[in-house]
Amino acid sequence: MSARKRISAEQRKQERKEVSFAVLRNVPSSPRKMRYVADMVRGMEVFKALGVLKFSNKEASAKVEKLLLSAIANWEQKNERKAETGELYIKTISVDEGATLKRLRPAPQGRGYRIRKRSNHVTIVVDTFKKEEQEQN
């Protein structure tokens, strides 16, 4: 590895250590359905978002709720204290397309229709409100 690449890799590692996040990979639902749930909670305070997800009737909301709990736990682990109400918020939540399983369904007259079983990857980054206020001042 060249020196320049090593330096940028070390810089990325350092930035990643300061951020608390959680990643959920290969969720067997379409990215479009997951993005609908992600848009509901984007930018919200985490405990309010947990309430919204708990009472949503979307199947994807249960998976996002579990992932958000994991992100909160990761933040608590890094900061060595419990998160208080109103302290954390969802900084970014992104849904990316995962692998697609391709299947064939029999169709009339000897044809076959393709079925695409989509999957997705979800990433949640949580941060404190206070850090944002300090950067603005």
Short mmCIF file of C-alpha atoms in Angstrom, two decimals:
data_model
loop_
_atom_site.label_atom_id
_atom_site.label_comp_id
_atom_site.label_asym_id
_atom_site.label_seq_id
_atom_site.Cartn_x
_atom_site.Cartn_y
_atom_site.Cartn_z
CA MET A 1 0.00 0.00 0.00
CA SER A 2 1.36 3.39 -0.93
CA ALA A 3 1.97 6.06 1.69
CA ARG A 4 -0.81 8.30 0.42
CA LYS A 5 -3.36 5.48 0.51
CA ARG A 6 -2.22 4.45 3.99
CA ILE A 7 -2.60 8.01 5.28
CA SER A 8 -6.11 8.35 3.86
CA ALA A 9 -7.05 4.91 5.23
CA GLU A 10 -5.82 5.88 8.70
CA GLN A 11 -7.76 9.14 8.47
CA ARG A 12 -10.97 7.24 7.55
CA LYS A 13 -10.42 4.85 10.48
CA GLN A 14 -9.96 7.81 12.86
CA GLU A 15 -13.17 9.50 11.63
CA ARG A 16 -15.06 6.22 11.98
CA LYS A 17 -13.96 5.85 15.62
CA GLU A 18 -15.60 9.18 16.50
CA VAL A 19 -18.95 8.26 14.92
CA SER A 20 -21.50 5.86 16.44
CA PHE A 21 -23.37 3.81 13.87
CA ALA A 22 -24.96 0.46 13.18
CA VAL A 23 -25.28 -1.46 9.92
CA LEU A 24 -27.87 -4.06 8.95
CA ARG A 25 -27.01 -6.06 5.86
CA ASN A 26 -28.99 -8.31 3.50
CA VAL A 27 -32.47 -7.50 4.78
CA PRO A 28 -34.89 -9.55 2.65
CA SER A 29 -37.23 -6.72 1.66
CA SER A 30 -37.10 -4.28 -1.19
CA PRO A 31 -35.12 -1.05 -0.71
CA ARG A 32 -38.18 0.97 -1.70
CA LYS A 33 -40.22 -0.37 1.23
CA MET A 34 -37.31 0.16 3.65
CA ARG A 35 -36.74 3.74 2.45
CA TYR A 36 -40.34 4.58 3.31
CA VAL A 37 -39.66 3.64 6.95
CA ALA A 38 -36.26 5.36 6.93
CA ASP A 39 -37.84 8.61 5.72
CA MET A 40 -40.28 8.53 8.65
CA VAL A 41 -37.50 8.76 11.25
CA ARG A 42 -34.71 10.66 9.46
CA GLY A 43 -33.38 13.52 11.63
CA MET A 44 -35.59 12.63 14.62
CA GLU A 45 -34.60 12.41 18.26
CA VAL A 46 -33.84 8.71 18.90
CA PHE A 47 -36.38 7.97 21.63
CA LYS A 48 -39.13 9.69 19.66
CA ALA A 49 -38.08 7.66 16.60
CA LEU A 50 -38.27 4.44 18.65
CA GLY A 51 -41.88 5.30 19.54
CA VAL A 52 -42.75 6.00 15.91
CA LEU A 53 -41.18 2.72 14.79
CA LYS A 54 -42.81 0.69 17.55
CA PHE A 55 -46.34 1.73 16.54
CA SER A 56 -45.80 1.66 12.78
CA ASN A 57 -47.53 -1.24 11.05
CA LYS A 58 -44.80 -1.70 8.44
CA GLU A 59 -42.79 -4.91 8.65
CA ALA A 60 -39.56 -3.03 7.94
CA SER A 61 -40.09 -0.78 10.99
CA ALA A 62 -39.36 -3.66 13.40
CA LYS A 63 -35.98 -4.22 11.74
CA VAL A 64 -35.11 -0.52 11.75
CA GLU A 65 -36.16 -0.28 15.42
CA LYS A 66 -33.79 -3.09 16.37
CA LEU A 67 -31.01 -1.46 14.36
CA LEU A 68 -31.60 1.90 16.07
CA LEU A 69 -31.37 0.23 19.48
CA SER A 70 -28.03 -1.22 18.38
CA ALA A 71 -26.77 2.21 17.26
CA ILE A 72 -27.77 3.71 20.63
CA ALA A 73 -25.97 0.89 22.45
CA ASN A 74 -22.87 1.52 20.30
CA TRP A 75 -22.96 5.22 21.24
CA GLU A 76 -23.30 4.33 24.93
CA GLN A 77 -20.37 1.92 24.66
CA LYS A 78 -18.11 4.53 23.06
CA ASN A 79 -19.05 7.29 25.50
CA GLU A 80 -19.18 5.02 28.57
CA ARG A 81 -22.51 6.41 29.82
CA LYS A 82 -26.25 6.02 29.24
CA ALA A 83 -28.02 8.12 26.64
CA GLU A 84 -30.46 10.66 28.07
CA THR A 85 -33.77 11.70 26.57
CA GLY A 86 -33.33 14.50 24.05
CA GLU A 87 -29.58 14.03 23.75
CA LEU A 88 -29.21 11.84 20.65
CA TYR A 89 -30.69 12.15 17.19
CA ILE A 90 -30.48 10.21 13.95
CA LYS A 91 -27.82 12.07 11.99
CA THR A 92 -28.05 9.95 8.85
CA ILE A 93 -29.98 6.87 7.81
CA SER A 94 -29.33 5.37 4.41
CA VAL A 95 -30.80 2.41 2.57
CA ASP A 96 -28.71 0.85 -0.19
CA GLU A 97 -29.64 -1.92 -2.56
CA GLY A 98 -28.24 -5.35 -1.72
CA ALA A 99 -27.97 -8.53 -3.76
CA THR A 100 -30.95 -9.56 -5.87
CA LEU A 101 -31.97 -13.20 -6.09
CA LYS A 102 -33.29 -13.99 -9.56
CA ARG A 103 -35.93 -16.71 -9.87
CA LEU A 104 -38.15 -17.94 -12.69
CA ARG A 105 -41.90 -18.44 -12.46
CA PRO A 106 -43.62 -20.65 -15.03
CA ALA A 107 -45.77 -18.70 -17.45
CA PRO A 108 -48.24 -19.71 -20.18
CA GLN A 109 -47.09 -21.28 -23.46
CA GLY A 110 -43.74 -22.50 -22.16
CA ARG A 111 -42.41 -19.10 -21.17
CA GLY A 112 -40.90 -18.07 -17.85
CA TYR A 113 -41.31 -14.77 -16.01
CA ARG A 114 -38.41 -13.48 -13.99
CA ILE A 115 -38.96 -12.74 -10.31
CA ARG A 116 -36.47 -10.45 -8.59
CA LYS A 117 -36.24 -10.95 -4.81
CA ARG A 118 -34.54 -7.78 -3.66
CA SER A 119 -32.59 -7.14 -0.48
CA ASN A 120 -31.10 -4.03 1.10
CA HIS A 121 -28.48 -2.68 3.50
CA VAL A 122 -29.40 -0.08 6.14
CA THR A 123 -26.91 2.21 7.92
CA ILE A 124 -27.85 4.45 10.88
CA VAL A 125 -25.53 7.10 12.34
CA VAL A 126 -26.49 8.69 15.67
CA ASP A 127 -24.97 11.85 17.12
CA THR A 128 -25.56 14.28 19.98
CA PHE A 129 -27.36 17.60 19.63
CA LYS A 130 -24.68 19.32 21.72
CA LYS A 131 -21.91 18.45 19.28
CA GLU A 132 -23.82 20.16 16.47
CA GLU A 133 -24.30 23.31 18.56
CA GLN A 134 -20.58 23.46 19.41
CA GLU A 135 -19.58 23.22 15.74
CA GLN A 136 -21.89 26.12 14.80
CA ASN A 137 -20.44 28.44 17.51
#
